[in-house]
Each structure stands twice: as C-alpha cells, then as structure tokens.
CSV table of C-alpha atoms in Angstrom, one decimal:
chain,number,residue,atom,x,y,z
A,1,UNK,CA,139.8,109.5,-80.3
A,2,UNK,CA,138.8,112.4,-82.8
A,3,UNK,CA,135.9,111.3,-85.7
A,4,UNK,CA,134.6,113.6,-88.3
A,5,UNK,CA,131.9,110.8,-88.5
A,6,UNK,CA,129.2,112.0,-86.5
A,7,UNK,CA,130.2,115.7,-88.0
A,8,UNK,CA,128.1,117.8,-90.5
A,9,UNK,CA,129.4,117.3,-93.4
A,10,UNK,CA,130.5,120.9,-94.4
A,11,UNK,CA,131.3,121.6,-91.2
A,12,UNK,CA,134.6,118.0,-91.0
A,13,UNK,CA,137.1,119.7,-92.4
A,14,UNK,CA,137.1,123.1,-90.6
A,15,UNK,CA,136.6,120.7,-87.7
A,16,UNK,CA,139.1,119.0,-88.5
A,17,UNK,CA,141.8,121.3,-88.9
A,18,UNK,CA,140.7,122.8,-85.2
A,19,UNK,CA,141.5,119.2,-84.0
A,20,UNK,CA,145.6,118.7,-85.7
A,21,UNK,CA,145.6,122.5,-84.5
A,22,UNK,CA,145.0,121.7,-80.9
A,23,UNK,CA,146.2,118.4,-80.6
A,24,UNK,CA,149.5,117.4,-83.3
A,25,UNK,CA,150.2,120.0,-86.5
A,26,UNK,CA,148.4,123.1,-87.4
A,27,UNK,CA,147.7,122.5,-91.3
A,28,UNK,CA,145.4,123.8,-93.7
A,29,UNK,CA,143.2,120.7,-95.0
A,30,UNK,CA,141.3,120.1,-98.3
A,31,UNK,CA,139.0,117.5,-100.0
A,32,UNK,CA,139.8,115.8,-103.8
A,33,UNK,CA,136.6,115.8,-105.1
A,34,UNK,CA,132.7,115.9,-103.5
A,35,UNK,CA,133.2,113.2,-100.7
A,36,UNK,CA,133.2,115.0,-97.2
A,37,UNK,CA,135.8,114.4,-95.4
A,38,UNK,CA,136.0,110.8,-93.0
A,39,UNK,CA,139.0,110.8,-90.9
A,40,UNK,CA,139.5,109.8,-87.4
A,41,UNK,CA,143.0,110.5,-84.9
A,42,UNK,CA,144.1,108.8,-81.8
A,43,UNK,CA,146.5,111.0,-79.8
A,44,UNK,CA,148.9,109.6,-77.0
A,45,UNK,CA,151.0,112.0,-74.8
A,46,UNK,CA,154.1,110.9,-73.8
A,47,UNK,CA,156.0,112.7,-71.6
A,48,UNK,CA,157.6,115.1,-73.8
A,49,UNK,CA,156.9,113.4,-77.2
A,50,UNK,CA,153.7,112.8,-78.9
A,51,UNK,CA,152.1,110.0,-80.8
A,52,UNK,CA,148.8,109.7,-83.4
A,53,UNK,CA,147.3,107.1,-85.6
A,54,UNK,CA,145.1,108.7,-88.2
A,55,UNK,CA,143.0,107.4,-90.6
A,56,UNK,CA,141.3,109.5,-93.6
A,57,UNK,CA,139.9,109.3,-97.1
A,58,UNK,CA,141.4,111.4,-99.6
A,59,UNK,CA,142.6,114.6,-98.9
A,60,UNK,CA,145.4,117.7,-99.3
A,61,UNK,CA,147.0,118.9,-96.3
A,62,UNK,CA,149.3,121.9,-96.2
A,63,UNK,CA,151.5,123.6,-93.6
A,64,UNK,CA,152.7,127.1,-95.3
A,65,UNK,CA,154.9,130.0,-93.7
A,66,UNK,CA,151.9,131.8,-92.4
A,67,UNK,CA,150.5,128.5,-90.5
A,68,UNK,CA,153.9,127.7,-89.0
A,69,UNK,CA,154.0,131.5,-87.9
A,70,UNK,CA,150.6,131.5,-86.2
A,71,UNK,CA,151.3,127.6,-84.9
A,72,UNK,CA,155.1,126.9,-84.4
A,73,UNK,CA,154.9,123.5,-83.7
A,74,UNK,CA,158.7,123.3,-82.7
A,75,UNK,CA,159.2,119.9,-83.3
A,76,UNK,CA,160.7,116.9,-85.9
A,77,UNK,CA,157.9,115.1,-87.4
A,78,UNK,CA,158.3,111.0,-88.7
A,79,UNK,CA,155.2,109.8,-90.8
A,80,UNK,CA,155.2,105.9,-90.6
A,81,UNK,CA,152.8,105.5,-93.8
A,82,UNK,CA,151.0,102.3,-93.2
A,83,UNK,CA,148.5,102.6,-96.5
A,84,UNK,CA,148.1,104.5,-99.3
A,85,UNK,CA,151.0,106.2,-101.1
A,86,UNK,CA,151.8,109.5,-100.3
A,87,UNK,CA,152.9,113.1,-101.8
A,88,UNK,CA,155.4,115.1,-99.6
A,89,UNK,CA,156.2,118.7,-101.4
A,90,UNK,CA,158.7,120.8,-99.8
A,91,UNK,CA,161.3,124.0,-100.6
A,92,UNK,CA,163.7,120.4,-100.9
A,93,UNK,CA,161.9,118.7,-103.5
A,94,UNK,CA,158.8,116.5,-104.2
A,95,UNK,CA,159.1,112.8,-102.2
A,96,UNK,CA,156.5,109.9,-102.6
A,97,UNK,CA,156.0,108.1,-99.8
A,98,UNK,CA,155.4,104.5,-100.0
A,99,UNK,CA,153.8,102.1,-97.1
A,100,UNK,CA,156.1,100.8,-95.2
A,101,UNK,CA,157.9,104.0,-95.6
A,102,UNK,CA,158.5,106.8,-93.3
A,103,UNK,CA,159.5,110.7,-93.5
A,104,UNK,CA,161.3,112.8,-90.8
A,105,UNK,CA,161.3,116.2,-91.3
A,106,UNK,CA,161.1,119.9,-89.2
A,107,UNK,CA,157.2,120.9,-88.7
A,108,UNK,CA,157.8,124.2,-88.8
A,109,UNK,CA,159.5,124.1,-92.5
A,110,UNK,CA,156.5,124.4,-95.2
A,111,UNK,CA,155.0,121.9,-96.4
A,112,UNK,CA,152.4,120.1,-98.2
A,113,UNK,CA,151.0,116.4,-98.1
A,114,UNK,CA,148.5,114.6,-100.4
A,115,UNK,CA,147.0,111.5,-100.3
A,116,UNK,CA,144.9,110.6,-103.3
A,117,UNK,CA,143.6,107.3,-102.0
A,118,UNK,CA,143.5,108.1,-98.0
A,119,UNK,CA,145.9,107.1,-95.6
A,120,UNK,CA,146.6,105.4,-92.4
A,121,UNK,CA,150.0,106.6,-91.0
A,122,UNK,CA,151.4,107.1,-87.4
A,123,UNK,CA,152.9,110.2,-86.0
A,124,UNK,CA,155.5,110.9,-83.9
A,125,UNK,CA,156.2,114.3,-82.8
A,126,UNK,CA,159.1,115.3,-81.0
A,127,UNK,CA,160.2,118.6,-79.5
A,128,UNK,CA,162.7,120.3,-81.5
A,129,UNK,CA,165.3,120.6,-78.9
A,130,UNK,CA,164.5,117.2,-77.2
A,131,UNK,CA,165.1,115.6,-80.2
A,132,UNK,CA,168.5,117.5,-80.6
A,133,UNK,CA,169.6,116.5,-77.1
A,134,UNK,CA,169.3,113.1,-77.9
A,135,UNK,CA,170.9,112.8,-81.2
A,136,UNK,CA,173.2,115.7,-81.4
A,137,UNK,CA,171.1,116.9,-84.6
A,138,UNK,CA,170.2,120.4,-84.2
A,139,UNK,CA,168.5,120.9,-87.3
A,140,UNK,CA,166.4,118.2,-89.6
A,141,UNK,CA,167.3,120.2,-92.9
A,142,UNK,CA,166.0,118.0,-95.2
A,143,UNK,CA,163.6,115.0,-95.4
A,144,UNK,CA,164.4,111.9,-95.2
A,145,UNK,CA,162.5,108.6,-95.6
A,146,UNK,CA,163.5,105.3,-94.6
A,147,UNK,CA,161.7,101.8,-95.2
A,148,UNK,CA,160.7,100.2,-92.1
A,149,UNK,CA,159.0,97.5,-93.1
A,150,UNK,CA,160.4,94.2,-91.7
A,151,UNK,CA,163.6,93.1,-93.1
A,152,UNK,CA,164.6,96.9,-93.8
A,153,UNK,CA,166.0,99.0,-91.0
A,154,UNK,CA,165.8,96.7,-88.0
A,155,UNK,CA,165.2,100.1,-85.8
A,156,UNK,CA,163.0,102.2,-88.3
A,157,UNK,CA,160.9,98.8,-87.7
A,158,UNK,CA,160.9,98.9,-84.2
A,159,UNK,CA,160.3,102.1,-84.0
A,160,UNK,CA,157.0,102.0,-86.3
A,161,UNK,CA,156.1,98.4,-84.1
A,162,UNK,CA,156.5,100.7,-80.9
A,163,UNK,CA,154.6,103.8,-81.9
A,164,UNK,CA,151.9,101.3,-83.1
A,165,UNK,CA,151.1,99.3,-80.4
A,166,UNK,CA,150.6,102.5,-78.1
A,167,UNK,CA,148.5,105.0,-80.7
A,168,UNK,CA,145.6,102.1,-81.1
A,169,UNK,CA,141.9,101.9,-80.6
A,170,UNK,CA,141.7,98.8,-77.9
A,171,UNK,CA,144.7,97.0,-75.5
A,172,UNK,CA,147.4,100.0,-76.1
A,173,UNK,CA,150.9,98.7,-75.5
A,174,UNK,CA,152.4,100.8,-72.6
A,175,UNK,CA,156.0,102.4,-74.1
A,176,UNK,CA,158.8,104.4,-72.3
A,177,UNK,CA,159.6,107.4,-73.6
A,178,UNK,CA,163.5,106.8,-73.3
A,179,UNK,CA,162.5,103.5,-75.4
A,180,UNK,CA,161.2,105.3,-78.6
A,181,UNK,CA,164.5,107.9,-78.3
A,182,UNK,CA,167.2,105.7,-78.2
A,183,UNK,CA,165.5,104.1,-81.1
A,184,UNK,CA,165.4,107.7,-83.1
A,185,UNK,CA,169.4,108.1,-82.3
A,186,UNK,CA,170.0,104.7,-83.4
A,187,UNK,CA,167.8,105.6,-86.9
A,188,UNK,CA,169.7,109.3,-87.4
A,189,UNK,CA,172.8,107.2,-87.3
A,190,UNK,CA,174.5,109.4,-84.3
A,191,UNK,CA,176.3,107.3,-81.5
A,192,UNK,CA,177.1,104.4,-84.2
A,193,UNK,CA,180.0,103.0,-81.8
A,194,UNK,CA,177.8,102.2,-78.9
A,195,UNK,CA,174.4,100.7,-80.4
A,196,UNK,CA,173.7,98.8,-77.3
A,197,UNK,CA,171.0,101.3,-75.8
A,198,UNK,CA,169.2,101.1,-79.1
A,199,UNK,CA,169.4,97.2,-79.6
A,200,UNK,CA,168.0,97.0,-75.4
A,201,UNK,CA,165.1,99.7,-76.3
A,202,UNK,CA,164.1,97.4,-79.5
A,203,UNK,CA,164.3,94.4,-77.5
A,204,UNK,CA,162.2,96.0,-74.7
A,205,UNK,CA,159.9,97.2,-77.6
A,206,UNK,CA,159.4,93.6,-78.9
A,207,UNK,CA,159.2,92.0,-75.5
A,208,UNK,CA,156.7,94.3,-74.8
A,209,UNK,CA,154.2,93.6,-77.8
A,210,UNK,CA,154.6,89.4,-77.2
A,211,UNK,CA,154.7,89.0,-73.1
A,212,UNK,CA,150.9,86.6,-74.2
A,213,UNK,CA,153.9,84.3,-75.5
A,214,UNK,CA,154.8,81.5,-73.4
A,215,UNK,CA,157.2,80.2,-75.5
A,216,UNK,CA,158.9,84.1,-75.6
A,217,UNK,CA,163.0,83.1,-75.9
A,218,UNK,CA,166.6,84.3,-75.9
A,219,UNK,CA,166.5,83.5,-79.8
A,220,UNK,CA,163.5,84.5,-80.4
A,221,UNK,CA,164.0,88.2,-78.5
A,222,UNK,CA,167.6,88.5,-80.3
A,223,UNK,CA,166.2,87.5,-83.9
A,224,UNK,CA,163.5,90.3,-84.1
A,225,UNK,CA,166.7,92.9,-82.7
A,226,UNK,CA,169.1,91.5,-85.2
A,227,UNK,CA,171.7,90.5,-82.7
A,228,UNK,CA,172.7,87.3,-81.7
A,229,UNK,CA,171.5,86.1,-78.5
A,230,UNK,CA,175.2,86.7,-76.8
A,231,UNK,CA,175.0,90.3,-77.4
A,232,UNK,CA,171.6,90.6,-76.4
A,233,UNK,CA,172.8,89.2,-72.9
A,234,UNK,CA,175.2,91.5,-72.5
A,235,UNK,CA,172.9,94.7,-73.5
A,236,UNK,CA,171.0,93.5,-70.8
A,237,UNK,CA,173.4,92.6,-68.0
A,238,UNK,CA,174.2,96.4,-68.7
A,239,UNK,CA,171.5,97.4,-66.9
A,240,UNK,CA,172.2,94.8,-64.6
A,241,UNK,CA,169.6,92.2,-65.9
A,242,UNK,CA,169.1,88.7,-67.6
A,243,UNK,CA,165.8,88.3,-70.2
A,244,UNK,CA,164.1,86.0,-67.5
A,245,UNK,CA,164.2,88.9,-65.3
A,246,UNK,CA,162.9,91.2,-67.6
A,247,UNK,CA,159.9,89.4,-69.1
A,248,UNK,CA,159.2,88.0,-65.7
A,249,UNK,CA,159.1,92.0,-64.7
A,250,UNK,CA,156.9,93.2,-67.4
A,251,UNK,CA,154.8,90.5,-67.4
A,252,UNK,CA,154.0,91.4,-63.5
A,253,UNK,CA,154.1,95.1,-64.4
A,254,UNK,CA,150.8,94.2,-67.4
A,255,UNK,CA,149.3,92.3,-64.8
A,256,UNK,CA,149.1,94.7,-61.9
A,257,UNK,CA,147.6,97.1,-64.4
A,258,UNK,CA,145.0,95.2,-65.5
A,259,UNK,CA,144.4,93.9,-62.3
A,260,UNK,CA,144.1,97.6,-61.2
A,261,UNK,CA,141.4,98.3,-64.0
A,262,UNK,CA,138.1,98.8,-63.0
A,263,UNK,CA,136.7,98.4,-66.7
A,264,UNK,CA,138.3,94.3,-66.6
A,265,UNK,CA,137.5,92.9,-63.0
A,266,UNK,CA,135.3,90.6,-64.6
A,267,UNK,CA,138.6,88.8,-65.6
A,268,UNK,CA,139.5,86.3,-62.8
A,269,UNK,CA,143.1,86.8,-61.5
A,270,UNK,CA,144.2,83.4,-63.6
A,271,UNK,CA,142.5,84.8,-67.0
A,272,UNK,CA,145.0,88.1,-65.8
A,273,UNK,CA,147.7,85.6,-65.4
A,274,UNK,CA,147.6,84.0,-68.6
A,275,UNK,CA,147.1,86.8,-70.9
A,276,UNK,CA,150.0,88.3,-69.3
A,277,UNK,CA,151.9,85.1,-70.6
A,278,UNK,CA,152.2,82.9,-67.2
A,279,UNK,CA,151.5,79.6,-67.7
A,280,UNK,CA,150.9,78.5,-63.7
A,281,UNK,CA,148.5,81.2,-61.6
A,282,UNK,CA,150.0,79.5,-58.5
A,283,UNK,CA,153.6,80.8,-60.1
A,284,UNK,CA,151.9,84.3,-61.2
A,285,UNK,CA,150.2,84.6,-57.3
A,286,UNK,CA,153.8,84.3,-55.7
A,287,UNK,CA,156.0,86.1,-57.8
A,288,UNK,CA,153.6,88.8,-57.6
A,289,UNK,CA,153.2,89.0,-53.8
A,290,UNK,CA,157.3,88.8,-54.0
A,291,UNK,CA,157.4,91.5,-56.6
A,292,UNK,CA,154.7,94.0,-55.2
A,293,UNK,CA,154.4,93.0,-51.6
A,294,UNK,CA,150.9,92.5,-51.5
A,295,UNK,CA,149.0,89.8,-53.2
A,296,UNK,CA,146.9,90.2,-56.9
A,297,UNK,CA,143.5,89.1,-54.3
A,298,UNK,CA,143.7,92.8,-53.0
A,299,UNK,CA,144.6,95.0,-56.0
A,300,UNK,CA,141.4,93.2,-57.4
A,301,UNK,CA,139.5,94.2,-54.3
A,302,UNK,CA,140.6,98.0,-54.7
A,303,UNK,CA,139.5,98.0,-58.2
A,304,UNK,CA,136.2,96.2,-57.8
A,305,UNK,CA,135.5,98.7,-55.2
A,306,UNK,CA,136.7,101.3,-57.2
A,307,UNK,CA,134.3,100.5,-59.7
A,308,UNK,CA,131.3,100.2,-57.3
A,309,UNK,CA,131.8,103.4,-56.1
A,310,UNK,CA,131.5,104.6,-59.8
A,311,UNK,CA,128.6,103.1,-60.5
A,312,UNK,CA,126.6,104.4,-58.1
C-alpha cells in the first residue's frame, strides 16, 4: 500500500503523482485549498489486468494530451466511486459521478477528475487490446457510467463486489482474471445470447466472498446472480459441475492457503476449517487428504517451518 501520510507535506503530491505514474495512470494532481494532500492506494496485479482501491481528501486530477504522450497507458479504465461525488470532464462532455456509480472510459483520451469532498473508488485497468478481445469493442469512445449498486445492474454489481474484495487492506478475496472479464462483456452488452459465462463468473464471484457461510445454498447463490436456481445448475454443469462441488472446492482451495501461510499457523487446522465455512474438521481433514493427497497436518508443518527459518 502507497500513503502520503508519513510524507512531507509539500513534497505528497509530487509523490504522489510518481506513485499513479509507476503503478495505475500517469495524471497531473492538485490540492482545493491549503490541506496537503492524504491519500493512500492499494494495487493488485492480475495477470494482465490491474486493480486499486484509493482513498484521498479533496483533490483535482488531470490526464491531458501531453501526459498521455509521455505515459500511454493503453488501457480502458472503470471507476467504481464508492464515496464522494465525482466530476469527470472530457472532449465528450462534463459527467458527475455518483457512489454507487461507475465510469468506463479510454486512459489515453484527456481527461480531468475532481473530487471536492475526497473519494474512495476502485480501479480497474484493463489493456486496451485485452479488453477488445474479450468484448469485440475496439474502441471505448465515449464514457459511460452505470449504477452498480445492489438492485441496479446485477453484473456492474458483481463486478464492483469482485474488484473489492481483492484491492483491500486485510483478508483479500483471491479472484480469477477470466472471472472479472466475462463480467466486463456481460456489462458492455456484447455476447447478449449466451449470458451463461457471465451469470457462472458472478456466481463464482459471490461464492467466493461468503464460503464463512454454512448455510451458503442453491437459492441463496442464484438470488445474488439474478437467475433462478435451475439455470444456475445448468451454468454450472457446463463446466461439468454441481454448487456442492464447487463450494466444497473453493472452500479447500481458501484452506490450503491459509494453511500454507506462515503469518497464520497460530490458527489450529479446525479454526482453518471453520473460517473456511466447514462445519465438522473430521469432514474438512478427509476431504482435504482426498482433494490434495496429503493431509492439512503437513502443509501446516511446511509453513511452521517455513516460518522458523524466517525468524532466525
């Protein structure tokens, strides 16, 4: 995580600017009135797309033609604005940008973005040509916002859910890549006949961020997708299979990593069990010998070894 909080004060928003630079957007950045500048930036690389959480007190940014010549960032840009409301000037127009809003757009089109009392938002970057092989869009001409806050677009939700859970401070959610672009195809509104791929990746999405639930169901799953819990069965039996094999399999997939963790072997292998949503460590111990061929005792081992050998 990036702080300006430990900073010099007239030193944050050169600082700053470095930071988006190196890490998301080159912009140009600049205070509303004689605060300095507090913002902080989690950055997750995934594969080929990136993700940020940022956090910051008031503040101009701008991306002009000179920036975007000196730092193409080649990509399609969505802000999820979380707090705050939100100017977003562009050759297109002026948008405001409500929470619970988000805006798409081309990064390397001129821009500028205000936010008079701070924001929170989450990034997604995309590469420009990654984005067009999965949606068929070659060219984000225009910017375009679309509520995702629950009850709007069930996949602009899901989305914004997904990019969440894995750009946070403590217990990221761990995401597929091929799980956050089916779910941009699904929101440009390309492939409309087969929405299958996009209603599995928000199901995955959502199973993902409650496998602590023991009560976790077929409703429950198909609810939070918008589908009823017949198509959600066959979505899955697409890839060949059923939600009792799936939860069963990411559930044993969050356990062997934290199992694995150095930082958490002071967690017995039941406490691993049941924050991982089991309800019977006897169950957890077998299915994840069956699973993983080796039992949880000596991935524990490893790690606590692992973690000896750092400490000296």
């Amino acid at each position: 995580m990036f702080s300006t909080a430990d900073l010099p004060e007239d030193q944050r928003v050169e600082l700053w600017e470095g930071h988006n630079a190196d890490a998301l957007i080159g912009l140009r950045c600049r205070t509303l009135g004689a605060a300095a500048l507090d913002a902080t930036e989690i950055n997750v690389q995934l594969g080929r797309v990136h993700l940020a959480r940022v956090r910051g007190s008031s503040h101009v940014v701008e991306r002009d033609a000179e920036m975007v010549r000196r730092r193409p960032a080649e990509s399609v840009a969505l802000f999820f604005n979380l707090a705050g409301e939100a100017f977003f000037y562009h050759d297109d127009g002026l948008r405001t940008v409500q929470p619970g809003q988000l805006l798409m757009c081309d990064a390397d089109r001129p821009f500028m973005r205000g936010f008079s009392r701070g924001l929170e938002e989450l990034v997604l970057k995309i590469p420009r040509d990654v984005f067009a092989e999965a949606t068929g869009v070659d060219a984000v001409l225009r910017p375009l916002v679309v509520d995702f806050a629950a009850g709007s677009n069930s996949f602009a939700h899901t989305l914004a859910r997904t990019v969440g859970g894995a750009a946070r401070d403590e217990d990221p959610v761990p995401i597929q890549e091929e799980t956050l672009l089916e779910l941009v195809v699904a929101l440009t509104g390309r492939n409309r006949d087969d929405l299958r791929a996009a209603h599995r990746a928000a199901a995955y999405s959502y199973i993902e961020q409650h496998l602590r639930d023991r009560r976790l169901s077929a409703p429950q799953v198909a609810a939070a997708v918008g589908i009823s819990t017949r198509h959600l069965s066959r979505v899955l039996a697409d890839v060949g299979t059923t939600l009792p094999q799936l939860v069963r399999g990411l559930r044993l997939e969050r356990a062997r990593k934290l199992l694995e963790t150095p930082a958490v072997t002071s967690m017995t292998i039941a406490e691993v069990a049941y924050q991982c949503g089991f309800t019977s460590a006897a169950h957890f111990s077998s299915a994840f010998t069956a699973r993983f061929g080796e039992r949880a005792g000596e991935v524990r081992r490893r790690a606590v070894a692992a973690r000896a050998t750092a400490l000296r």
